[in-house]
Coordinates of C-alpha atoms and ligand atoms in Angstrom, one line a residue:
M197 CA -297.5 -7.4 -34.6
T198 CA -296.9 -4.1 -33.0
K199 CA -294.4 -4.0 -30.1
Y200 CA -294.3 -1.3 -27.4
Y201 CA -291.2 -0.2 -25.6
S202 CA -291.1 2.2 -22.8
A203 CA -288.2 3.7 -20.8
S204 CA -287.5 6.5 -18.3
Y205 CA -286.8 8.7 -21.3
I206 CA -287.2 8.3 -25.0
L207 CA -284.8 10.4 -27.1
P208 CA -286.3 10.6 -30.6
V209 CA -283.4 13.0 -31.4
S210 CA -285.5 14.8 -34.1
S211 CA -287.7 16.1 -31.2
E212 CA -287.6 16.7 -27.5
P213 CA -287.0 13.9 -24.9
V214 CA -290.2 12.2 -23.8
K215 CA -290.3 11.2 -20.1
N216 CA -291.8 7.7 -19.6
G217 CA -292.8 7.7 -23.3
V218 CA -293.6 4.7 -25.4
V219 CA -292.3 3.7 -28.8
A220 CA -294.6 1.6 -31.1
I221 CA -292.7 -0.4 -33.7
N222 CA -293.8 -3.1 -36.2
D223 CA -292.2 -6.5 -37.1
Q224 CA -290.1 -4.8 -39.8
G225 CA -288.5 -2.5 -37.3
E226 CA -290.5 0.5 -38.6
I227 CA -291.4 3.2 -36.1
L228 CA -295.2 3.6 -35.9
K229 CA -295.6 6.2 -33.2
V230 CA -294.0 7.8 -30.2
Y231 CA -296.5 8.2 -27.3
S232 CA -296.2 10.6 -24.4
Q233 CA -296.9 9.2 -20.9
E234 CA -300.5 10.4 -21.0
S235 CA -301.3 9.3 -24.5
A236 CA -299.8 5.9 -23.8
E237 CA -302.7 5.2 -21.5
S238 CA -304.8 4.4 -24.6
I239 CA -302.5 1.4 -25.5
K240 CA -304.3 -1.9 -24.8
E241 CA -301.4 -4.2 -25.7
P242 CA -298.6 -5.2 -23.3
I243 CA -295.7 -2.6 -23.0
E244 CA -292.1 -3.6 -22.3
Y245 CA -290.9 -1.3 -19.5
H246 CA -287.2 -0.4 -19.0
E247 CA -285.1 1.8 -16.7
G248 CA -282.9 4.0 -18.8
I249 CA -283.0 5.9 -22.1
I250 CA -284.1 4.6 -25.4
V251 CA -282.2 6.2 -28.4
P252 CA -282.0 5.4 -32.1
G253 CA -279.3 3.1 -33.4
F254 CA -275.9 4.7 -33.5
V255 CA -274.1 5.9 -36.7
N256 CA -270.4 5.5 -36.6
S257 CA -269.1 8.2 -39.0
H258 CA -265.5 7.1 -39.0
C259 CA -264.0 3.6 -38.8
H260 CA -261.3 1.6 -40.5
L261 CA -262.6 -2.0 -40.5
E262 CA -259.5 -3.2 -42.3
L263 CA -257.2 -2.3 -39.4
S264 CA -259.2 -4.4 -36.9
H265 CA -256.4 -7.0 -36.7
L266 CA -254.1 -4.3 -35.2
H267 CA -256.1 -4.3 -32.0
K268 CA -253.7 -3.8 -29.1
K269 CA -250.7 -4.3 -31.5
I270 CA -249.7 -0.6 -31.6
Q271 CA -248.1 1.2 -28.8
L272 CA -250.2 4.3 -28.3
G273 CA -249.6 7.7 -26.6
K274 CA -246.5 8.6 -28.7
G275 CA -248.3 11.0 -31.1
L276 CA -249.7 10.5 -34.6
L277 CA -246.4 10.1 -36.6
P278 CA -245.0 7.2 -34.6
F279 CA -248.5 5.7 -34.7
I280 CA -248.6 5.9 -38.6
K281 CA -245.1 4.4 -38.8
D282 CA -246.2 1.5 -36.6
V283 CA -249.4 0.9 -38.5
L284 CA -247.4 0.8 -41.8
K285 CA -245.0 -1.7 -40.2
E286 CA -247.5 -3.9 -38.5
R287 CA -250.5 -4.0 -40.9
E288 CA -249.1 -6.8 -43.2
A289 CA -251.0 -10.0 -42.4
S290 CA -252.7 -12.9 -44.1
D291 CA -256.2 -12.2 -45.7
L292 CA -257.7 -14.7 -43.3
V293 CA -256.4 -13.0 -40.2
I294 CA -257.6 -9.6 -41.5
V295 CA -261.0 -10.8 -42.6
N296 CA -261.6 -12.7 -39.3
A297 CA -260.7 -9.6 -37.3
M298 CA -263.1 -7.5 -39.5
K299 CA -265.9 -10.0 -38.9
K300 CA -265.4 -9.8 -35.1
A301 CA -265.3 -6.0 -35.2
D302 CA -268.5 -5.9 -37.3
K303 CA -270.2 -8.2 -34.8
A304 CA -269.0 -6.0 -31.9
M305 CA -270.4 -2.9 -33.6
F306 CA -273.8 -4.6 -34.0
E307 CA -273.8 -5.6 -30.4
N308 CA -272.9 -2.0 -29.4
G309 CA -276.0 -0.7 -31.1
I310 CA -274.3 0.7 -34.2
V311 CA -276.5 0.4 -37.3
A312 CA -274.5 2.4 -39.9
V313 CA -270.8 3.0 -40.5
G314 CA -268.7 5.4 -42.6
D315 CA -265.7 3.1 -43.3
V316 CA -262.4 4.1 -44.8
S317 CA -260.7 1.5 -46.9
N318 CA -257.5 1.2 -48.8
N319 CA -258.4 -2.1 -50.5
S320 CA -261.5 -4.2 -51.1
L321 CA -260.8 -6.9 -48.6
S322 CA -263.7 -5.7 -46.5
K323 CA -266.3 -6.1 -49.3
K324 CA -267.5 -9.6 -48.3
V325 CA -267.8 -8.7 -44.6
K326 CA -269.8 -5.6 -45.5
E327 CA -272.1 -7.5 -47.9
E328 CA -272.9 -10.1 -45.2
S329 CA -273.4 -7.6 -42.4
S330 CA -276.7 -6.3 -41.2
L331 CA -275.1 -2.9 -40.7
Y332 CA -275.2 -0.3 -43.4
Y333 CA -271.7 0.6 -44.7
H334 CA -270.6 3.5 -46.8
T335 CA -267.0 2.8 -47.9
F336 CA -264.7 5.7 -48.5
V337 CA -262.0 4.5 -50.8
E338 CA -259.0 6.4 -49.5
M339 CA -256.1 7.6 -51.7
T340 CA -252.7 8.8 -50.7
G341 CA -249.9 10.3 -52.7
F342 CA -247.9 13.4 -51.7
Q343 CA -245.6 13.2 -54.8
P344 CA -247.3 15.3 -57.6
D345 CA -245.9 13.2 -60.4
K346 CA -247.6 10.1 -59.0
A347 CA -251.1 11.7 -58.8
E348 CA -252.5 10.2 -62.0
E349 CA -251.3 6.7 -61.1
N350 CA -252.6 6.9 -57.6
F351 CA -256.0 8.2 -58.7
K352 CA -256.4 5.4 -61.2
L353 CA -255.6 2.8 -58.6
G354 CA -258.2 4.3 -56.2
L355 CA -260.9 4.2 -58.9
E356 CA -260.1 0.5 -59.5
I357 CA -260.6 -0.3 -55.8
K358 CA -263.9 1.7 -55.9
E359 CA -265.0 -0.5 -58.9
E360 CA -264.2 -3.7 -56.9
F361 CA -266.7 -2.6 -54.2
Y362 CA -269.5 -2.3 -56.7
P363 CA -272.5 -2.4 -56.0
L364 CA -272.0 -1.3 -52.4
P365 CA -272.2 2.4 -51.5
T366 CA -268.8 4.0 -52.0
S367 CA -267.1 7.3 -52.7
I368 CA -263.4 8.2 -53.2
T369 CA -261.6 10.4 -50.8
P370 CA -258.2 12.0 -50.1
H371 CA -256.5 10.6 -47.0
A372 CA -255.2 13.8 -45.3
P373 CA -253.6 17.1 -46.2
Y374 CA -250.1 15.8 -45.4
S375 CA -250.4 12.8 -47.6
V376 CA -252.2 14.1 -50.7
S377 CA -250.6 16.5 -53.3
K378 CA -252.4 19.5 -54.7
D379 CA -252.3 17.6 -58.1
L380 CA -254.2 14.6 -56.6
F381 CA -256.7 17.0 -55.0
K382 CA -257.4 18.4 -58.5
Y383 CA -258.3 14.9 -59.8
F384 CA -260.9 14.6 -57.0
R385 CA -262.3 18.0 -57.8
T386 CA -262.7 17.2 -61.5
Y387 CA -264.2 13.8 -60.7
S388 CA -266.7 15.3 -58.3
E389 CA -268.0 17.9 -60.7
E390 CA -270.4 15.5 -62.3
K391 CA -270.8 12.6 -59.8
E392 CA -272.1 12.6 -56.2
N393 CA -269.0 11.8 -54.2
I394 CA -268.9 12.5 -50.4
F395 CA -265.5 13.1 -48.9
S396 CA -264.0 11.9 -45.6
I397 CA -260.6 13.5 -44.9
H398 CA -258.4 13.2 -41.8
S399 CA -257.7 16.7 -40.8
Q400 CA -255.5 18.4 -38.1
E401 CA -254.9 15.2 -36.2
T402 CA -251.4 16.4 -35.3
E403 CA -249.9 19.8 -34.9
E404 CA -247.1 18.7 -37.2
E405 CA -249.6 18.9 -40.2
N406 CA -250.1 22.6 -39.4
K407 CA -246.3 23.1 -39.1
L408 CA -245.7 21.5 -42.4
Y409 CA -248.3 23.8 -44.1
R410 CA -247.4 27.0 -42.3
Y411 CA -243.6 26.9 -42.4
K412 CA -242.5 23.6 -44.0
T413 CA -241.0 22.6 -40.6
G414 CA -241.8 19.8 -38.1
D415 CA -241.6 16.1 -38.0
F416 CA -243.2 15.4 -41.4
L417 CA -239.9 16.5 -43.1
E418 CA -238.0 13.7 -41.4
F419 CA -240.9 11.3 -41.9
Y420 CA -240.9 11.8 -45.7
K421 CA -237.1 11.7 -45.8
S422 CA -237.1 8.3 -44.0
M423 CA -239.4 7.1 -46.8
G424 CA -237.0 8.4 -49.5
I425 CA -239.3 11.2 -50.5
E426 CA -237.8 14.7 -51.1
L427 CA -240.3 17.5 -50.5
D428 CA -238.7 20.0 -52.9
F429 CA -242.1 20.4 -54.7
F430 CA -243.9 21.5 -51.5
K431 CA -244.0 25.2 -50.7
P432 CA -245.0 26.5 -47.2
Q433 CA -248.5 28.0 -47.4
A434 CA -248.3 30.4 -44.4
R435 CA -251.6 29.1 -43.1
N436 CA -252.9 26.0 -41.4
S437 CA -253.5 22.8 -43.3
V438 CA -257.3 23.0 -43.3
Q439 CA -257.2 26.5 -44.7
S440 CA -254.9 25.3 -47.5
I441 CA -257.1 22.3 -48.6
I442 CA -260.6 23.7 -48.3
P443 CA -260.2 25.9 -51.5
L444 CA -259.1 22.7 -53.4
L445 CA -262.4 20.9 -52.5
P446 CA -265.6 21.1 -54.5
K447 CA -268.6 23.2 -53.4
N448 CA -271.2 20.7 -54.4
Q449 CA -270.2 17.8 -52.2
K450 CA -270.5 16.9 -48.6
I451 CA -267.1 16.9 -46.8
L452 CA -266.4 15.2 -43.5
L453 CA -263.3 16.5 -41.7
V454 CA -262.2 13.9 -39.2
H455 CA -260.4 14.6 -35.8
N456 CA -259.8 18.4 -35.9
I457 CA -257.8 18.3 -32.7
Y458 CA -255.6 21.2 -33.7
T459 CA -258.3 23.3 -35.5
S460 CA -258.3 26.9 -34.3
L461 CA -261.1 29.4 -34.2
K462 CA -259.5 31.1 -37.1
D463 CA -259.7 27.8 -39.1
I464 CA -263.4 27.5 -38.2
Y465 CA -264.1 31.0 -39.5
F466 CA -262.2 30.3 -42.6
V467 CA -264.1 27.1 -43.3
R468 CA -267.4 28.9 -42.7
R469 CA -266.5 31.8 -45.0
F470 CA -265.6 29.4 -47.8
G471 CA -269.1 28.0 -47.9
R472 CA -268.1 24.3 -48.4
D473 CA -270.6 21.7 -47.1
V474 CA -268.4 20.7 -44.1
T475 CA -269.3 18.2 -41.3
W476 CA -266.9 17.9 -38.4
C477 CA -266.3 14.4 -37.1
F478 CA -264.8 13.7 -33.7
C479 CA -263.2 10.5 -32.4
P480 CA -262.4 11.4 -28.8
N481 CA -261.2 8.0 -27.6
A482 CA -258.7 7.6 -30.5
N483 CA -257.6 11.2 -29.9
L484 CA -256.8 10.5 -26.3
C485 CA -255.0 7.3 -27.2
I486 CA -252.8 8.8 -29.9
E487 CA -252.3 12.5 -29.1
S488 CA -253.5 12.5 -25.4
R489 CA -255.6 15.5 -26.4
L490 CA -259.2 16.4 -27.4
P491 CA -260.5 18.9 -29.9
K492 CA -261.9 22.2 -28.6
L493 CA -265.5 21.1 -29.0
D494 CA -266.9 24.2 -27.4
M495 CA -265.5 26.3 -30.2
F496 CA -267.4 24.4 -32.9
I497 CA -270.8 24.3 -31.4
P498 CA -271.9 28.0 -31.8
H499 CA -271.3 27.8 -35.6
D500 CA -274.2 25.5 -36.4
F501 CA -272.1 23.1 -38.3
N502 CA -273.1 19.5 -38.7
M503 CA -271.1 17.5 -36.1
T504 CA -270.7 13.7 -35.9
L505 CA -268.9 11.0 -33.9
G506 CA -266.7 8.1 -35.0
T507 CA -264.7 5.4 -33.2
D508 CA -261.7 5.3 -35.6
S509 CA -260.2 1.9 -35.8
L510 CA -259.2 -0.8 -33.3
A511 CA -255.6 0.2 -34.0
S512 CA -256.2 3.4 -32.0
N513 CA -259.2 2.4 -29.8
D514 CA -259.8 -0.4 -27.5
K515 CA -263.4 -0.8 -28.6
L516 CA -265.8 0.2 -31.4
S517 CA -268.5 1.7 -29.3
I518 CA -270.3 5.0 -29.8
L519 CA -271.6 4.9 -26.3
S520 CA -268.0 4.8 -25.1
E521 CA -267.3 8.0 -27.2
L522 CA -270.4 9.7 -25.7
K523 CA -269.1 8.8 -22.2
V524 CA -265.7 10.5 -22.9
L525 CA -267.5 13.6 -24.1
G526 CA -269.7 13.6 -20.9
K527 CA -266.6 13.4 -18.8
H528 CA -264.5 16.0 -20.5
F529 CA -267.3 18.4 -21.6
P530 CA -269.9 18.2 -18.8
T531 CA -271.6 21.4 -20.1
I532 CA -272.5 19.8 -23.4
P533 CA -275.8 18.0 -22.8
L534 CA -276.5 14.4 -23.9
T535 CA -279.4 15.8 -26.0
T536 CA -276.7 17.5 -28.2
T537 CA -274.1 14.8 -28.3
I538 CA -276.7 12.1 -29.0
K539 CA -277.5 14.0 -32.2
W540 CA -273.8 13.8 -33.3
A541 CA -274.0 10.0 -32.6
T542 CA -277.1 9.3 -34.6
L543 CA -279.1 11.8 -36.9
N544 CA -276.1 14.0 -37.9
G545 CA -274.1 11.0 -39.1
A546 CA -277.1 9.6 -40.9
K547 CA -277.6 13.0 -42.6
F548 CA -273.9 13.1 -43.7
L549 CA -274.1 9.6 -45.2
G550 CA -277.4 10.4 -46.9
I551 CA -279.4 7.7 -45.0
D552 CA -281.5 9.9 -42.7
H553 CA -284.7 8.8 -44.4
Y554 CA -284.2 5.5 -42.7
Y555 CA -281.7 5.9 -39.8
G556 CA -280.8 8.5 -37.1
S557 CA -284.0 9.3 -35.3
I558 CA -287.1 7.7 -33.8
E559 CA -289.7 9.0 -36.2
R560 CA -292.7 7.5 -37.9
G561 CA -291.7 5.5 -41.0
K562 CA -288.0 5.2 -40.2
K563 CA -286.2 2.0 -39.3
P564 CA -283.4 3.4 -37.1
G565 CA -283.0 0.5 -34.7
L566 CA -283.6 1.0 -30.9
N567 CA -280.9 1.1 -28.2
L568 CA -281.5 1.0 -24.5
I569 CA -278.9 2.8 -22.4
T570 CA -279.0 1.7 -18.8
E571 CA -277.4 3.0 -15.6
T572 CA -278.4 6.6 -16.5
Q573 CA -279.2 9.5 -14.3
G574 CA -282.1 11.4 -15.8
V575 CA -281.0 12.4 -19.3
K576 CA -277.4 11.9 -18.4
L577 CA -275.0 9.0 -18.8
S578 CA -273.0 7.6 -15.9
K579 CA -269.6 5.8 -15.9
L580 CA -271.5 2.5 -15.6
S581 CA -273.9 3.2 -18.5
K582 CA -274.3 0.2 -20.9
V583 CA -276.0 -0.2 -24.3
Q584 CA -278.3 -3.0 -25.2
K585 CA -280.0 -3.4 -28.6
L586 CA -283.8 -3.6 -28.3
V587 CA -284.5 -3.7 -32.1
Ligands
ZN685 ZN1 -259.1 7.4 -39.4

């Protein structure tokens, strides 16, 4: 049976907003047609009318399901390094506690209209939750290791975890420039020469990362010392972290750079010049919680990069809601229209994860899920806006 949904606006994302439009969808959730107000007059069946905006299901490009049990356990607002130290100290818990928290987080994402997730994992504990979920998950098996002599060992360990996730969609990825040695980066590059392997790397989430790379100064020296790691092997690179790692990454793979709070215009030009397939992912709520700062989004927009949104984990965010991220953007960047940011929240994430044939836009033949956003003002969100899953 075909169902018809109408709202004040339909945002197909792949095309212009349709005022008082109607979406026709079948039992399988497949989009049959988007009607304009005039052409909808030909519909003879009942139409479900709503006030608000209908958008496709959200794609959360950056999450850590396995940190869900740290919800409200970490004191925030002290900067990234104290945050990491606290996460390392607090993350130990029984499998049962961790799995139950993951299940709850997965359910919350479903209710918040999220249909697909790029999820970073350090172990395979989340496998069962992902298998049983109605959400699509791509797992980024994340590797760390700043000591060059541990590169081979770390890489092997990561590949084993990737194997454990089989047959779910996975790839392997370096954690961040400050935690992955040049040698470990080389393993990724060799591995990715022959296999499809999309990357998701935390980048420039703290200015300390730039200080480490530029001058070998800043808080990371003390951080590593406290862990008993001497940084004799590390040479200052006289340029920002992202400029130092981009040349180490393969040309033939999609690369998600996550956070980018301390990315400069010079960095953006550098990345563009290097011709890597880069998507920039932003997690505004987590950025405000940890670093009390947001990336300079206006600087990225004119360069025609793919841009996406993520929630990050419940360790650094009070909820896993893409609508909440969109609201923060609306508040802090009022000149960027919802028609732009909604693309980051849906189609662009789907493109990055390689699932845009199915998700990301309200187009004939896709099964993107349908969200209704209420308490809107024209094609704008308000503080009170809520999301409700229609399909
Ligand atoms: Zn993260």
